[in-house]
Coordinates of C-alpha atoms and ligand atoms in Angstrom, one line a residue:
M1 CA -5.5 -33.9 -13.9
L2 CA -2.8 -31.3 -13.8
D3 CA -1.9 -32.0 -17.2
H4 CA -5.1 -29.5 -18.5
L5 CA -3.2 -26.7 -16.5
E6 CA -1.3 -24.3 -19.1
A7 CA 1.5 -21.7 -18.0
V8 CA 0.5 -18.6 -17.1
L9 CA 2.2 -15.3 -17.6
P10 CA 3.9 -13.9 -14.6
D11 CA 2.2 -11.1 -12.2
P12 CA 3.4 -8.0 -14.3
I13 CA 5.1 -6.5 -11.2
L14 CA 6.6 -9.6 -9.9
G15 CA 7.9 -10.1 -13.5
I16 CA 9.9 -7.1 -13.7
I17 CA 12.0 -8.8 -10.7
A18 CA 13.2 -11.3 -12.8
A19 CA 13.7 -9.7 -16.4
H20 CA 15.9 -7.0 -14.1
A21 CA 17.6 -9.9 -12.4
A22 CA 18.5 -11.4 -15.9
D23 CA 20.0 -8.3 -17.4
S24 CA 23.8 -8.1 -17.6
N25 CA 23.8 -4.1 -18.3
P26 CA 25.6 -2.6 -15.4
R27 CA 23.7 0.4 -15.9
K28 CA 20.1 -1.3 -15.4
I29 CA 17.6 0.1 -13.2
D30 CA 14.4 -1.6 -11.4
L31 CA 11.8 1.0 -11.5
G32 CA 9.1 -1.7 -10.8
I33 CA 8.4 -3.0 -7.4
G34 CA 7.6 -1.1 -4.8
V35 CA 10.4 -1.4 -2.3
Y36 CA 12.1 1.4 -0.6
R37 CA 15.9 2.0 -1.8
D38 CA 18.5 4.0 -0.1
E39 CA 21.1 6.1 -2.1
H40 CA 22.9 2.9 -2.8
G41 CA 20.1 1.0 -4.2
N42 CA 20.1 -1.1 -1.2
T43 CA 16.7 -2.1 0.8
P44 CA 18.6 -2.3 4.2
I45 CA 17.0 -3.8 7.3
L46 CA 15.9 -0.8 9.6
Q47 CA 18.4 -0.4 12.9
C48 CA 14.9 -0.5 14.9
V49 CA 14.0 -4.0 13.2
L50 CA 17.8 -5.5 13.8
E51 CA 17.3 -4.6 17.5
A52 CA 14.1 -5.9 18.2
E53 CA 15.0 -9.0 16.1
R54 CA 17.9 -9.5 18.3
I55 CA 15.5 -9.1 21.5
L56 CA 13.1 -11.6 20.2
D57 CA 15.9 -14.0 19.4
S58 CA 17.3 -13.7 22.9
T59 CA 13.7 -13.9 24.5
Q60 CA 11.4 -16.3 22.5
T61 CA 11.5 -19.9 24.1
S62 CA 8.9 -21.9 22.1
K63 CA 7.8 -22.1 18.3
S64 CA 4.7 -23.9 19.4
Y65 CA 1.3 -22.5 17.6
L66 CA 0.0 -19.0 19.0
G67 CA -3.4 -19.4 17.9
P68 CA -5.4 -17.9 15.2
R69 CA -4.8 -14.1 16.7
G70 CA -1.2 -14.5 16.5
V71 CA 0.9 -12.2 18.4
P72 CA -1.5 -10.5 21.1
G73 CA 0.7 -7.3 21.3
F74 CA 1.1 -6.7 17.9
N75 CA -2.6 -6.7 17.3
S76 CA -3.4 -4.1 20.0
A77 CA -0.3 -2.1 18.9
M78 CA -1.6 -2.0 15.3
Q79 CA -5.0 -1.1 16.2
E80 CA -3.7 2.0 18.1
L81 CA -1.4 3.1 15.1
I82 CA -4.4 2.7 13.0
F83 CA -7.0 4.3 14.8
G84 CA -5.1 6.1 17.4
S85 CA -4.9 6.0 21.2
A86 CA -8.0 8.2 21.5
G87 CA -10.0 6.6 19.1
A88 CA -13.8 5.9 20.1
V89 CA -14.2 3.1 18.4
R90 CA -11.8 1.6 20.5
E91 CA -13.0 2.9 23.7
H92 CA -16.4 1.4 22.6
N93 CA -14.7 -2.2 21.9
R94 CA -16.3 -1.8 18.2
V95 CA -13.1 -3.1 16.3
R96 CA -11.0 -6.2 16.2
T97 CA -7.5 -6.4 14.8
V98 CA -6.2 -10.0 13.6
Q99 CA -2.6 -10.0 12.1
T100 CA -2.4 -11.5 8.5
P101 CA 0.4 -12.6 6.3
G102 CA 1.1 -9.4 4.7
G103 CA -1.4 -6.4 3.5
T104 CA -2.4 -8.6 0.6
G105 CA -3.4 -11.3 3.2
A106 CA -5.4 -8.7 4.9
L107 CA -7.1 -7.6 1.7
R108 CA -7.9 -11.5 0.9
V109 CA -9.2 -12.1 4.3
G110 CA -11.3 -8.8 4.1
A111 CA -12.6 -10.0 0.5
D112 CA -13.6 -13.2 2.1
L113 CA -15.6 -11.7 4.9
I114 CA -17.7 -9.6 2.5
K115 CA -18.2 -12.6 0.4
A116 CA -19.3 -14.4 3.6
A117 CA -21.2 -11.4 4.6
S118 CA -22.9 -10.5 1.2
P119 CA -22.2 -12.9 -1.7
D120 CA -23.8 -10.3 -4.1
A121 CA -21.7 -7.5 -2.9
R122 CA -20.1 -5.1 -5.5
V123 CA -16.5 -3.8 -4.7
W124 CA -15.5 -0.4 -6.2
A125 CA -11.8 0.7 -6.6
S126 CA -10.1 3.9 -7.9
D127 CA -9.5 4.0 -11.5
P128 CA -6.7 2.8 -11.7
T129 CA -5.7 0.9 -8.5
W130 CA -3.1 -1.6 -7.5
A131 CA -3.6 -4.6 -10.3
N132 CA -3.6 -7.3 -7.4
H133 CA -6.8 -5.8 -5.7
N134 CA -8.5 -6.9 -8.9
A135 CA -7.1 -10.4 -8.7
I136 CA -7.7 -10.7 -4.8
F137 CA -11.2 -9.5 -4.8
T138 CA -11.9 -11.8 -8.0
A139 CA -10.3 -14.9 -6.5
A140 CA -12.7 -14.2 -3.6
G141 CA -15.9 -14.4 -6.1
L142 CA -16.5 -10.6 -5.9
T143 CA -17.2 -8.3 -8.7
L144 CA -14.8 -5.3 -8.7
E145 CA -15.8 -2.1 -10.4
S146 CA -14.4 1.0 -10.5
Y147 CA -14.9 4.7 -9.6
P148 CA -13.1 7.7 -11.4
Y149 CA -9.9 8.6 -9.7
F150 CA -7.0 10.0 -11.6
D151 CA -7.0 12.1 -14.3
R152 CA -4.1 11.2 -16.6
Q153 CA -4.4 14.9 -18.7
N154 CA -3.6 16.9 -15.5
S155 CA -1.7 14.2 -13.2
S156 CA -4.2 15.0 -10.5
L157 CA -7.7 13.4 -8.4
R158 CA -10.6 13.6 -10.5
Y159 CA -12.5 14.7 -7.0
D160 CA -15.9 15.9 -8.5
D161 CA -16.0 12.6 -10.9
M162 CA -15.2 10.3 -8.3
M163 CA -18.0 12.1 -5.5
S164 CA -20.7 11.6 -8.4
T165 CA -19.9 8.2 -8.2
L166 CA -19.9 7.8 -4.7
Q167 CA -22.9 9.3 -4.5
E168 CA -24.9 6.9 -6.3
R169 CA -23.3 3.9 -3.9
G170 CA -25.4 2.6 -1.0
P171 CA -26.0 -0.4 1.4
G172 CA -24.6 -3.6 -0.6
D173 CA -21.6 -1.5 -2.0
V174 CA -17.8 -1.9 -0.9
V175 CA -15.8 1.1 -1.5
L176 CA -11.9 0.5 -1.5
F177 CA -9.8 3.5 -0.7
H178 CA -6.0 3.8 -0.2
A179 CA -5.6 5.7 2.7
C180 CA -2.1 7.3 1.5
C181 CA 0.4 7.2 -1.3
H182 CA -2.2 6.1 -3.8
N183 CA -0.7 2.9 -5.7
P184 CA -0.2 3.1 -8.5
C185 CA -0.8 7.0 -9.3
G186 CA 0.6 8.9 -6.1
V187 CA -2.1 11.2 -5.9
S188 CA -4.5 11.4 -2.6
P189 CA -7.6 13.7 -1.6
E190 CA -6.7 16.5 0.6
P191 CA -7.7 16.2 4.4
G192 CA -10.8 18.3 3.7
Q193 CA -11.9 16.2 1.1
W194 CA -11.5 12.9 3.0
E195 CA -14.1 14.5 5.5
T196 CA -16.5 14.8 2.9
I197 CA -16.0 11.2 1.5
A198 CA -16.4 9.9 5.2
D199 CA -19.6 11.9 5.1
I200 CA -20.9 10.7 1.7
A201 CA -20.1 7.2 3.2
A202 CA -21.9 7.3 6.5
E203 CA -25.1 9.4 4.6
R204 CA -25.4 6.3 1.5
G205 CA -24.6 3.7 3.9
F206 CA -21.9 1.9 1.6
L207 CA -19.0 -0.2 3.4
P208 CA -15.8 1.8 3.2
M209 CA -12.5 -0.5 3.2
V210 CA -9.1 1.3 3.4
D211 CA -5.8 -0.5 2.1
V212 CA -3.5 1.2 4.6
A213 CA 0.1 0.1 3.0
Y214 CA 2.3 3.2 3.1
Q215 CA 1.3 4.8 6.7
G216 CA 3.9 7.3 7.3
F217 CA 5.0 7.7 3.7
E218 CA 2.7 10.6 2.8
R219 CA 2.7 13.0 5.7
G220 CA 3.8 11.0 9.1
I221 CA 2.3 8.0 10.7
E222 CA -0.7 9.7 12.5
E223 CA -1.5 12.2 9.6
D224 CA -1.5 9.3 7.3
A225 CA -4.4 7.5 9.2
L226 CA -6.8 10.4 8.7
A227 CA -9.0 8.7 6.0
V228 CA -9.5 5.3 8.5
R229 CA -10.0 7.7 11.8
L230 CA -12.5 9.7 9.8
F231 CA -14.5 6.6 8.4
A232 CA -14.2 5.1 12.1
E233 CA -15.6 8.1 13.4
K234 CA -18.6 8.5 11.1
C235 CA -19.6 5.1 9.6
P236 CA -21.0 2.2 11.7
E237 CA -18.8 -0.3 9.9
L238 CA -15.4 -0.4 8.2
I239 CA -12.7 -2.8 7.0
V240 CA -9.0 -1.7 7.0
A241 CA -6.3 -3.6 5.8
S242 CA -2.8 -2.5 6.6
S243 CA 0.9 -3.5 5.6
C244 CA 3.8 -3.3 7.8
S245 CA 6.0 -4.2 4.6
K246 CA 7.1 -0.8 3.8
N247 CA 6.9 1.3 7.0
F248 CA 8.8 -1.5 8.9
A249 CA 10.7 -2.7 5.5
V250 CA 10.0 -6.4 6.7
Y251 CA 8.9 -6.9 3.5
R252 CA 9.7 -11.0 3.1
E253 CA 8.4 -11.3 6.8
R254 CA 4.7 -10.7 5.5
V255 CA 3.5 -8.6 8.3
G256 CA 0.0 -7.3 8.1
A257 CA -3.2 -7.1 9.7
I258 CA -6.9 -6.7 9.1
S259 CA -9.3 -4.5 11.2
V260 CA -12.9 -4.6 11.2
V261 CA -15.0 -1.8 12.8
C262 CA -18.7 -3.1 13.6
A263 CA -21.9 -1.5 14.9
N264 CA -21.0 -2.9 18.9
D265 CA -18.8 -4.8 20.8
Q266 CA -20.9 -8.0 20.3
K267 CA -20.8 -7.7 16.6
A268 CA -17.1 -6.8 16.6
A269 CA -16.7 -10.4 18.7
D270 CA -18.8 -12.5 16.4
V271 CA -17.0 -10.9 13.2
E272 CA -13.9 -11.8 14.7
T273 CA -15.0 -15.8 15.1
V274 CA -15.8 -15.4 11.4
I275 CA -12.2 -14.2 10.5
H276 CA -10.7 -17.0 12.5
S277 CA -12.9 -19.5 10.6
L278 CA -11.8 -18.0 7.6
T279 CA -8.2 -18.1 8.1
R280 CA -8.4 -21.5 9.3
K281 CA -9.3 -23.1 6.3
N282 CA -7.1 -21.0 4.2
Y283 CA -3.5 -20.3 6.4
S284 CA -4.8 -21.9 9.4
M285 CA -2.6 -19.6 11.7
P286 CA -0.4 -16.2 11.0
P287 CA 3.3 -16.6 11.1
T288 CA 4.8 -14.6 13.9
H289 CA 8.6 -13.6 13.2
G290 CA 7.6 -10.3 12.0
T291 CA 4.9 -9.6 14.2
G292 CA 6.8 -10.2 17.1
I293 CA 9.6 -7.8 15.7
V294 CA 7.2 -5.3 15.4
D295 CA 5.3 -5.7 18.6
I296 CA 8.9 -5.4 20.3
I297 CA 9.4 -2.0 18.3
L298 CA 5.9 -0.4 19.1
H299 CA 5.8 -1.4 22.8
S300 CA 9.6 0.0 23.5
A301 CA 9.7 3.8 23.6
E302 CA 13.3 3.8 22.5
L303 CA 12.7 1.3 19.5
R304 CA 9.6 3.5 18.7
A305 CA 11.2 6.5 18.5
L306 CA 14.1 5.0 16.5
W307 CA 11.4 3.6 14.2
L308 CA 9.5 7.0 13.9
D309 CA 13.0 8.7 12.9
E310 CA 13.8 5.8 10.2
V311 CA 10.4 6.2 8.4
T312 CA 10.8 10.1 8.4
A313 CA 14.1 9.5 6.7
M314 CA 12.5 7.2 4.1
R315 CA 10.0 9.7 3.6
E316 CA 12.1 12.5 3.2
R317 CA 14.7 10.9 1.1
I318 CA 11.5 10.0 -1.5
N319 CA 10.2 13.8 -1.3
G320 CA 13.8 14.7 -2.0
L321 CA 14.1 12.9 -4.8
R322 CA 10.9 13.8 -6.4
Q323 CA 12.0 17.4 -6.3
E324 CA 15.3 16.5 -7.5
L325 CA 14.0 14.6 -10.8
V326 CA 12.0 17.5 -11.5
E327 CA 14.5 20.1 -11.3
R328 CA 17.0 17.9 -13.3
I329 CA 14.5 17.0 -15.7
V330 CA 14.1 20.7 -16.5
A331 CA 17.8 21.1 -16.2
A332 CA 18.1 18.6 -19.3
G333 CA 16.1 20.4 -21.7
I334 CA 13.2 18.1 -21.4
E335 CA 10.1 20.0 -22.4
Q336 CA 7.3 17.8 -21.1
D337 CA 6.1 18.8 -17.8
F338 CA 6.8 16.6 -15.1
S339 CA 6.4 19.0 -12.2
F340 CA 3.4 16.7 -11.1
L341 CA 6.0 14.2 -9.8
Q342 CA 6.7 16.8 -6.8
R343 CA 3.0 17.5 -5.9
Q344 CA 2.3 13.5 -5.9
T345 CA 3.4 11.6 -2.7
G346 CA 4.5 7.7 -2.0
M347 CA 6.8 5.5 -4.0
F348 CA 4.6 5.8 -7.1
S349 CA 4.1 8.2 -9.9
F350 CA 2.9 7.6 -13.6
L351 CA 5.3 8.9 -16.1
G352 CA 2.7 9.4 -18.6
L353 CA 4.8 7.4 -21.3
S354 CA 3.3 5.3 -23.9
V355 CA 3.6 1.2 -23.7
E356 CA 6.1 1.4 -26.9
Q357 CA 8.2 4.1 -24.8
V358 CA 8.3 1.7 -21.7
R359 CA 9.4 -1.2 -23.9
R360 CA 12.0 1.1 -25.5
L361 CA 13.5 2.0 -22.2
R362 CA 13.7 -1.5 -21.2
E363 CA 15.0 -2.9 -24.4
Q364 CA 17.5 0.1 -25.3
Y365 CA 18.2 1.3 -21.9
S366 CA 17.6 -1.9 -19.5
I367 CA 15.5 0.5 -17.4
Y368 CA 12.5 -1.5 -16.3
T369 CA 9.0 -0.7 -15.2
V370 CA 5.7 -1.9 -15.7
D371 CA 3.8 -1.3 -19.0
S372 CA 1.7 1.9 -17.2
A373 CA 5.2 3.9 -16.8
R374 CA 4.3 3.5 -13.1
V375 CA 7.7 4.2 -11.5
N376 CA 9.2 3.6 -8.0
I377 CA 10.6 7.0 -7.0
A378 CA 12.8 5.2 -4.3
S379 CA 14.9 3.5 -6.8
F380 CA 16.7 6.8 -8.1
N381 CA 19.9 7.4 -6.6
D382 CA 23.0 9.6 -7.4
S383 CA 24.4 7.0 -9.6
N384 CA 21.7 6.3 -12.2
I385 CA 19.4 9.6 -12.0
D386 CA 21.4 11.1 -15.0
Y387 CA 21.7 8.0 -17.0
F388 CA 17.8 7.8 -16.2
I389 CA 16.9 11.3 -17.6
E390 CA 19.2 10.8 -20.5
S391 CA 17.3 7.7 -21.5
L392 CA 13.9 9.4 -20.7
K393 CA 14.6 12.1 -23.2
A394 CA 15.7 10.0 -25.7
V395 CA 12.6 8.1 -25.8
L396 CA 10.3 11.1 -25.5
Ligands
LMR1 C1 4.1 -2.8 -5.2 O1 3.1 -2.3 -6.1 O2 5.0 -2.9 -6.4 C2 4.0 -3.2 -4.4 O3 2.6 -3.2 -3.7 C3 4.5 -4.8 -4.2 C4 3.6 -5.8 -4.7 O4 3.4 -6.7 -4.2 O5 2.9 -5.6 -6.0

């Protein structure tokens, strides 16, 4: 039977990791996958995570199953982080949060939940969106359509076009948003625009779903939850897929959560049972090492403060790099305008290069990124930025 299977190409983002690893050029640069890197090019374990892991190791007495909810303290702390301590949906018990294996796990559980609730639902994602969104929703048997989002000419938001498309959505539609640090384009709506988007969701009756993969990387932990909190305040229903991969730098531990807001407490309790039934058929119960670490951090005033400092440092380093890149590109005499890099946020931006230019960067300069020319800004440092700019100048 397995003989019928043909090899498939690796996921483009994951394929870059392997291609970069196999390259022996000492000047090689990996601008592909979205992991934070420090000025030495490393992705260190955060201090707060090291501390919490020590505490976990010395206090954990069993590896027995914890059940489908996983670590309860993690779920409640994540809920507070996302919806705020004073969120009305929490006061009225209208939300349930369940840990998942990473943000991808949360998206897949959310997609399965939508499929179970409304098999013919149409899911709308921004054009462009994270490539895996398409794969995840399609694998759950849903159709993914797109709404206008990124203006490639001006490297900005197509706000009016997006709003016209959202105005035409209604019950039966799910609209997927990136809470902050849009992946791949780095462009987000302004706070006032989020307010209008949430009003439209409430008015038109479509179900908002928010992917929160970079909370803390755009403006701050509280600020980056704005979109979620506005939808929660204005709409009867909402699905939120969150990831701790980036903001706790626990990538390989697979730490994430799905939160579902329903019209009332009873419906939220019912929906949680559906989530447990879906995950039981998939991975049965979630892993708890990473969520145990995050639980400890978020419940310790000292570790939480340390974590907030570490997130701020990561955000500020990326913003500093954005500014530095723009300045150095100008200083190198490159005429093409890259000033948009400084107006965008998070790890990613599009460089606006052709596929041919991306291939030349890879083949002639060992600089690796995906064909769309999305780059991970956090990959730059003092040792590679000049080489990158020389190479960019050469391919332009
Ligand atoms: C990315 O877009 O590079 C990250 O979200 C990591 C991934 O899994 O693709």
